[in-house]
Amino acid sequence: AEWPLRPGTSPSAQPKPFFGTCIQDLVASEGGVTIPRNLDKMMLVLEQNGLYTLGLYRVNANQNQMKSLKNKLLINNADLSIDGIVPATLAAMVKMFFRELPEPILTFNMYHDFMNTSKIDVNSRERALLELVHKLPRVNFLVFERLIYHLAQVANEESSNKMNAGSLAVIFAPNLLRPAKEPSAMQALEEVKHRTVVIQSIIESTIRKYVSTLAKINSLDAVGFPFYSYFYLQFSVLYCLTCSLVFSKLLKFSVLVFY
């Protein structure tokens, strides 16, 4: 997914390295995309071909493939080919991307705000987390939203891949939410639990929205509107990934035209 270039911006002759680059600098070097191209490419391939992989994001990657792909990602060409790369290796690269960001995607400044939500009741927590996520810098928000939507799809296939929201949160929480100053060993053990609660709550909330959207699509198919349901799916996904008013208006227009 790409947005038009902002005034005064242009793609760099060479994108910055995929790993270890500030997220704002990385997307700017790729011409102002909303999601780093190769990150989005790997998640899309996993959604198309890897959702049923047992232990996705938990099992070890193929070390030879992992080394080769990491070297290619350091160059970060837009036309990177990932044909033949097994899902576990792609998943390892996605995890590594977030782990090696200089600042976590949920930012150092908002660390304690997010952590405090783990100590309140579930219903209040969901509302508080939604408000906090929308306070993130625009690039952080869009990349985080894309990741969570991806993880919701993984968790929704738990019956096949054995990865639920809790297990995914255990894996991703340390990469997404960490303080600027590392706590003591004892404090770190306590904070790990709270970080996991935060990320698990966000994934579970997104799963409910994702399942609700699928149910609406299935109901449209059931009453004989498969053509409309295809467009409904496209607009719904775009809306989820961008929270754009433009796509919201298009969705309303599609209802008038096709329903």
mmCIF file of C-alpha atoms in Angstrom:
data_model
loop_
_atom_site.group_PDB
_atom_site.id
_atom_site.type_symbol
_atom_site.label_atom_id
_atom_site.label_comp_id
_atom_site.label_asym_id
_atom_site.label_seq_id
_atom_site.Cartn_x
_atom_site.Cartn_y
_atom_site.Cartn_z
ATOM 1 C CA ALA A 1 0.000 0.000 0.000
ATOM 2 C CA GLU A 2 1.427 3.354 -1.005
ATOM 3 C CA TRP A 3 0.485 7.004 -0.580
ATOM 4 C CA PRO A 4 1.465 9.833 -2.959
ATOM 5 C CA LEU A 5 4.748 11.505 -2.125
ATOM 6 C CA ARG A 6 4.481 14.392 0.297
ATOM 7 C CA PRO A 7 5.396 17.803 -1.137
ATOM 8 C CA GLY A 8 9.138 18.259 -1.210
ATOM 9 C CA THR A 9 9.927 14.562 -0.869
ATOM 10 C CA SER A 10 11.324 12.099 -3.365
ATOM 11 C CA PRO A 11 12.559 8.516 -3.168
ATOM 12 C CA SER A 12 16.233 8.108 -2.397
ATOM 13 C CA ALA A 13 18.517 6.634 -5.038
ATOM 14 C CA GLN A 14 18.971 3.752 -2.612
ATOM 15 C CA PRO A 15 16.573 2.850 0.220
ATOM 16 C CA LYS A 16 18.074 2.690 3.691
ATOM 17 C CA PRO A 17 18.883 -0.728 5.203
ATOM 18 C CA PHE A 18 15.825 -2.759 6.143
ATOM 19 C CA PHE A 19 17.193 -3.618 9.589
ATOM 20 C CA GLY A 20 18.204 -1.120 12.245
ATOM 21 C CA THR A 21 16.902 2.020 10.523
ATOM 22 C CA CYS A 22 14.546 4.474 12.228
ATOM 23 C CA ILE A 23 11.057 3.700 10.898
ATOM 24 C CA GLN A 24 10.436 7.290 9.750
ATOM 25 C CA ASP A 25 13.755 7.376 7.881
ATOM 26 C CA LEU A 26 13.087 3.988 6.291
ATOM 27 C CA VAL A 27 9.686 4.871 4.818
ATOM 28 C CA ALA A 28 10.973 8.268 3.679
ATOM 29 C CA SER A 29 13.877 6.602 1.868
ATOM 30 C CA GLU A 30 11.354 4.388 0.047
ATOM 31 C CA GLY A 31 9.494 7.398 -1.308
ATOM 32 C CA GLY A 32 6.963 7.973 1.437
ATOM 33 C CA VAL A 33 5.277 4.545 1.426
ATOM 34 C CA THR A 34 2.965 3.823 4.346
ATOM 35 C CA ILE A 35 4.522 0.434 5.118
ATOM 36 C CA PRO A 36 8.138 -0.559 4.296
ATOM 37 C CA ARG A 37 7.771 -2.428 1.008
ATOM 38 C CA ASN A 38 9.651 -5.585 1.896
ATOM 39 C CA LEU A 39 7.999 -5.846 5.317
ATOM 40 C CA ASP A 40 4.576 -5.673 3.690
ATOM 41 C CA LYS A 41 5.685 -8.109 0.976
ATOM 42 C CA MET A 42 6.768 -10.747 3.517
ATOM 43 C CA MET A 43 3.584 -10.427 5.571
ATOM 44 C CA LEU A 44 1.445 -10.695 2.435
ATOM 45 C CA VAL A 45 3.229 -13.880 1.353
ATOM 46 C CA LEU A 46 2.751 -15.332 4.837
ATOM 47 C CA GLU A 47 -0.957 -14.457 4.715
ATOM 48 C CA GLN A 48 -1.293 -16.118 1.335
ATOM 49 C CA ASN A 49 0.813 -19.223 1.932
ATOM 50 C CA GLY A 50 1.844 -19.502 5.581
ATOM 51 C CA LEU A 51 -1.131 -19.070 7.886
ATOM 52 C CA TYR A 52 -1.564 -22.820 8.345
ATOM 53 C CA THR A 53 2.121 -23.431 9.138
ATOM 54 C CA LEU A 54 2.442 -25.205 12.470
ATOM 55 C CA GLY A 55 4.147 -22.975 15.018
ATOM 56 C CA LEU A 56 4.410 -19.951 12.715
ATOM 57 C CA TYR A 57 6.603 -17.314 14.442
ATOM 58 C CA ARG A 58 7.652 -19.885 17.037
ATOM 59 C CA VAL A 59 9.544 -22.540 15.063
ATOM 60 C CA ASN A 60 13.167 -21.996 14.102
ATOM 61 C CA ALA A 61 13.990 -20.654 10.647
ATOM 62 C CA ASN A 62 16.131 -22.298 7.988
ATOM 63 C CA GLN A 63 19.551 -20.845 8.870
ATOM 64 C CA ASN A 64 20.932 -20.834 5.317
ATOM 65 C CA GLN A 65 17.838 -19.136 3.929
ATOM 66 C CA MET A 66 17.804 -16.732 6.847
ATOM 67 C CA LYS A 67 21.409 -15.617 6.288
ATOM 68 C CA SER A 68 20.883 -15.196 2.550
ATOM 69 C CA LEU A 69 17.629 -13.254 2.913
ATOM 70 C CA LYS A 70 19.030 -11.019 5.647
ATOM 71 C CA ASN A 71 21.928 -10.015 3.387
ATOM 72 C CA LYS A 72 19.468 -9.131 0.603
ATOM 73 C CA LEU A 73 17.303 -7.139 3.000
ATOM 74 C CA LEU A 74 20.293 -5.088 4.123
ATOM 75 C CA ILE A 75 20.452 -3.824 0.525
ATOM 76 C CA ASN A 76 16.639 -3.479 0.631
ATOM 77 C CA ASN A 77 15.855 -3.409 -3.083
ATOM 78 C CA ALA A 78 12.196 -2.837 -3.937
ATOM 79 C CA ASP A 79 12.232 -5.774 -6.374
ATOM 80 C CA LEU A 80 13.456 -8.267 -3.760
ATOM 81 C CA SER A 81 12.409 -11.811 -4.670
ATOM 82 C CA ILE A 82 11.286 -14.096 -1.852
ATOM 83 C CA ASP A 83 10.216 -16.991 -4.052
ATOM 84 C CA GLY A 84 10.963 -20.341 -2.432
ATOM 85 C CA ILE A 85 11.523 -18.887 1.047
ATOM 86 C CA VAL A 86 9.785 -21.052 3.651
ATOM 87 C CA PRO A 87 7.259 -19.367 5.988
ATOM 88 C CA ALA A 88 9.412 -19.841 9.100
ATOM 89 C CA THR A 89 12.229 -17.824 7.500
ATOM 90 C CA LEU A 90 9.926 -15.004 6.455
ATOM 91 C CA ALA A 91 8.447 -14.955 9.948
ATOM 92 C CA ALA A 92 11.934 -14.735 11.438
ATOM 93 C CA MET A 93 12.688 -11.709 9.251
ATOM 94 C CA VAL A 94 9.488 -9.967 10.347
ATOM 95 C CA LYS A 95 10.386 -10.530 14.004
ATOM 96 C CA MET A 96 13.941 -9.331 13.411
ATOM 97 C CA PHE A 97 12.728 -6.166 11.716
ATOM 98 C CA PHE A 98 10.793 -5.062 14.806
ATOM 99 C CA ARG A 99 13.450 -6.284 17.229
ATOM 100 C CA GLU A 100 16.195 -4.238 15.547
ATOM 101 C CA LEU A 101 14.343 -0.936 15.260
ATOM 102 C CA PRO A 102 16.376 1.712 17.144
ATOM 103 C CA GLU A 103 13.151 2.778 18.862
ATOM 104 C CA PRO A 104 10.268 0.322 19.328
ATOM 105 C CA ILE A 105 7.233 0.861 17.151
ATOM 106 C CA LEU A 106 5.166 1.836 20.230
ATOM 107 C CA THR A 107 7.839 4.446 21.110
ATOM 108 C CA PHE A 108 9.847 5.020 24.274
ATOM 109 C CA ASN A 109 7.734 8.038 25.269
ATOM 110 C CA MET A 110 4.516 6.034 25.412
ATOM 111 C CA TYR A 111 5.947 2.954 27.110
ATOM 112 C CA HIS A 112 4.525 3.654 30.565
ATOM 113 C CA ASP A 113 1.161 4.737 29.143
ATOM 114 C CA PHE A 114 0.791 1.385 27.410
ATOM 115 C CA MET A 115 2.040 -0.528 30.440
ATOM 116 C CA ASN A 116 -0.478 1.134 32.741
ATOM 117 C CA THR A 117 -3.364 -0.273 30.680
ATOM 118 C CA SER A 118 -2.408 -3.798 31.747
ATOM 119 C CA LYS A 119 -3.501 -2.957 35.290
ATOM 120 C CA ILE A 120 -7.096 -1.951 34.517
ATOM 121 C CA ASP A 121 -10.192 -4.026 33.730
ATOM 122 C CA VAL A 122 -10.535 -5.598 30.299
ATOM 123 C CA ASN A 123 -13.287 -3.350 28.928
ATOM 124 C CA SER A 124 -11.565 -0.157 30.015
ATOM 125 C CA ARG A 125 -8.254 -1.496 28.751
ATOM 126 C CA GLU A 126 -9.535 -1.984 25.210
ATOM 127 C CA ARG A 127 -10.778 1.603 25.024
ATOM 128 C CA ALA A 128 -7.593 2.975 26.576
ATOM 129 C CA LEU A 129 -5.380 1.008 24.178
ATOM 130 C CA LEU A 130 -7.369 2.185 21.172
ATOM 131 C CA GLU A 131 -6.868 5.803 22.247
ATOM 132 C CA LEU A 132 -3.148 5.278 22.831
ATOM 133 C CA VAL A 133 -2.549 3.568 19.488
ATOM 134 C CA HIS A 134 -4.165 6.489 17.705
ATOM 135 C CA LYS A 135 -1.775 8.871 19.475
ATOM 136 C CA LEU A 136 1.256 7.192 17.890
ATOM 137 C CA PRO A 137 3.180 9.073 15.190
ATOM 138 C CA ARG A 138 1.499 8.480 11.830
ATOM 139 C CA VAL A 139 4.168 6.123 10.452
ATOM 140 C CA ASN A 140 4.318 4.122 13.688
ATOM 141 C CA PHE A 141 0.536 3.843 13.743
ATOM 142 C CA LEU A 142 0.265 2.555 10.180
ATOM 143 C CA VAL A 143 3.085 0.016 10.546
ATOM 144 C CA PHE A 144 1.815 -1.211 13.918
ATOM 145 C CA GLU A 145 -1.745 -1.495 12.594
ATOM 146 C CA ARG A 146 -0.512 -3.531 9.622
ATOM 147 C CA LEU A 147 1.398 -5.894 11.907
ATOM 148 C CA ILE A 148 -1.514 -6.387 14.307
ATOM 149 C CA TYR A 149 -3.905 -7.069 11.441
ATOM 150 C CA HIS A 150 -1.397 -9.666 10.212
ATOM 151 C CA LEU A 151 -1.065 -11.290 13.644
ATOM 152 C CA ALA A 152 -4.851 -11.393 13.980
ATOM 153 C CA GLN A 153 -5.005 -13.418 10.774
ATOM 154 C CA VAL A 154 -2.367 -15.804 12.136
ATOM 155 C CA ALA A 155 -4.208 -16.235 15.436
ATOM 156 C CA ASN A 156 -7.506 -16.745 13.633
ATOM 157 C CA GLU A 157 -6.048 -19.965 12.179
ATOM 158 C CA GLU A 158 -5.037 -21.275 15.613
ATOM 159 C CA SER A 159 -6.725 -24.618 14.958
ATOM 160 C CA SER A 160 -4.107 -25.300 12.254
ATOM 161 C CA ASN A 161 -0.993 -23.374 13.296
ATOM 162 C CA LYS A 162 -1.448 -23.692 17.094
ATOM 163 C CA MET A 163 -0.595 -20.003 17.562
ATOM 164 C CA ASN A 164 -3.146 -17.990 19.523
ATOM 165 C CA ALA A 165 -3.110 -14.329 20.542
ATOM 166 C CA GLY A 166 -1.343 -15.153 23.809
ATOM 167 C CA SER A 167 1.501 -17.103 22.220
ATOM 168 C CA LEU A 168 2.023 -14.430 19.567
ATOM 169 C CA ALA A 169 2.022 -11.731 22.247
ATOM 170 C CA VAL A 170 4.739 -13.562 24.201
ATOM 171 C CA ILE A 171 6.899 -13.550 21.062
ATOM 172 C CA PHE A 172 6.248 -9.985 19.872
ATOM 173 C CA ALA A 173 5.748 -7.979 23.081
ATOM 174 C CA PRO A 174 9.487 -7.564 23.851
ATOM 175 C CA ASN A 175 10.069 -6.282 20.299
ATOM 176 C CA LEU A 176 7.141 -3.865 20.207
ATOM 177 C CA LEU A 177 7.127 -2.475 23.723
ATOM 178 C CA ARG A 178 10.315 -1.762 25.642
ATOM 179 C CA PRO A 179 11.615 1.097 27.820
ATOM 180 C CA ALA A 180 14.446 3.441 26.895
ATOM 181 C CA LYS A 181 16.338 2.278 29.986
ATOM 182 C CA GLU A 182 16.486 -1.438 30.697
ATOM 183 C CA PRO A 183 15.021 -2.301 34.129
ATOM 184 C CA SER A 184 16.645 -4.482 36.749
ATOM 185 C CA ALA A 185 16.398 -8.250 36.309
ATOM 186 C CA MET A 186 13.637 -8.572 38.917
ATOM 187 C CA GLN A 187 11.671 -5.653 37.519
ATOM 188 C CA ALA A 188 12.102 -6.986 33.986
ATOM 189 C CA LEU A 189 10.428 -10.268 34.913
ATOM 190 C CA GLU A 190 7.409 -8.396 36.222
ATOM 191 C CA GLU A 191 7.233 -6.071 33.221
ATOM 192 C CA VAL A 192 7.324 -8.962 30.743
ATOM 193 C CA LYS A 193 3.909 -10.072 31.996
ATOM 194 C CA HIS A 194 2.418 -6.606 31.592
ATOM 195 C CA ARG A 195 3.897 -6.144 28.102
ATOM 196 C CA THR A 196 2.368 -9.445 27.038
ATOM 197 C CA VAL A 197 -1.064 -8.472 28.393
ATOM 198 C CA VAL A 198 -0.955 -5.228 26.383
ATOM 199 C CA ILE A 199 -0.085 -6.860 23.053
ATOM 200 C CA GLN A 200 -2.420 -9.809 23.616
ATOM 201 C CA SER A 201 -5.311 -7.436 24.308
ATOM 202 C CA ILE A 202 -4.675 -5.525 21.071
ATOM 203 C CA ILE A 203 -4.446 -8.724 19.008
ATOM 204 C CA GLU A 204 -7.635 -10.145 20.538
ATOM 205 C CA SER A 205 -9.536 -6.924 19.869
ATOM 206 C CA THR A 206 -8.405 -6.996 16.238
ATOM 207 C CA ILE A 207 -9.382 -10.677 15.874
ATOM 208 C CA ARG A 208 -12.938 -9.799 16.904
ATOM 209 C CA LYS A 209 -13.099 -7.093 14.232
ATOM 210 C CA TYR A 210 -11.557 -9.402 11.642
ATOM 211 C CA VAL A 211 -14.001 -12.240 12.399
ATOM 212 C CA SER A 212 -16.913 -9.799 12.325
ATOM 213 C CA THR A 213 -15.857 -8.596 8.860
ATOM 214 C CA LEU A 214 -15.570 -12.183 7.597
ATOM 215 C CA ALA A 215 -19.036 -12.967 8.974
ATOM 216 C CA LYS A 216 -20.513 -10.023 7.062
ATOM 217 C CA ILE A 217 -18.814 -11.191 3.874
ATOM 218 C CA ASN A 218 -20.127 -14.739 4.335
ATOM 219 C CA SER A 219 -23.642 -13.452 4.928
ATOM 220 C CA LEU A 220 -23.481 -11.478 1.684
ATOM 221 C CA ASP A 221 -22.358 -14.593 -0.181
ATOM 222 C CA ALA A 222 -25.175 -16.575 1.391
ATOM 223 C CA VAL A 223 -27.849 -14.210 0.034
ATOM 224 C CA GLY A 224 -26.333 -14.179 -3.430
ATOM 225 C CA PHE A 225 -24.087 -11.127 -3.552
ATOM 226 C CA PRO A 226 -20.613 -12.647 -4.163
ATOM 227 C CA PHE A 227 -19.594 -9.750 -6.451
ATOM 228 C CA TYR A 228 -20.522 -7.203 -3.816
ATOM 229 C CA SER A 229 -18.827 -9.217 -1.046
ATOM 230 C CA TYR A 230 -15.549 -9.155 -2.975
ATOM 231 C CA PHE A 231 -15.620 -5.371 -3.039
ATOM 232 C CA TYR A 232 -16.722 -5.247 0.581
ATOM 233 C CA LEU A 233 -13.672 -7.299 1.535
ATOM 234 C CA GLN A 234 -11.328 -5.074 -0.479
ATOM 235 C CA PHE A 235 -12.654 -1.858 1.009
ATOM 236 C CA SER A 236 -12.792 -3.310 4.529
ATOM 237 C CA VAL A 237 -9.168 -4.408 4.423
ATOM 238 C CA LEU A 238 -8.037 -1.086 3.014
ATOM 239 C CA TYR A 239 -9.970 0.717 5.689
ATOM 240 C CA CYS A 240 -8.448 -1.395 8.437
ATOM 241 C CA LEU A 241 -4.929 -0.790 7.152
ATOM 242 C CA THR A 242 -5.184 2.961 6.540
ATOM 243 C CA CYS A 243 -8.109 4.266 8.647
ATOM 244 C CA SER A 244 -8.609 6.593 5.707
ATOM 245 C CA LEU A 245 -11.761 8.659 5.316
ATOM 246 C CA VAL A 246 -11.409 8.243 1.563
ATOM 247 C CA PHE A 247 -11.822 4.486 1.775
ATOM 248 C CA SER A 248 -14.708 4.911 4.203
ATOM 249 C CA LYS A 249 -16.543 7.020 1.633
ATOM 250 C CA LEU A 250 -15.789 4.497 -1.099
ATOM 251 C CA LEU A 251 -17.256 1.726 1.039
ATOM 252 C CA LYS A 252 -20.473 3.697 1.449
ATOM 253 C CA PHE A 253 -20.537 4.344 -2.289
ATOM 254 C CA SER A 254 -20.107 0.607 -3.025
ATOM 255 C CA VAL A 255 -23.164 -0.148 -0.882
ATOM 256 C CA LEU A 256 -25.267 2.218 -2.959
ATOM 257 C CA VAL A 257 -23.985 0.826 -6.243
ATOM 258 C CA PHE A 258 -23.894 -2.913 -5.653
ATOM 259 C CA TYR A 259 -26.447 -3.591 -2.904
#
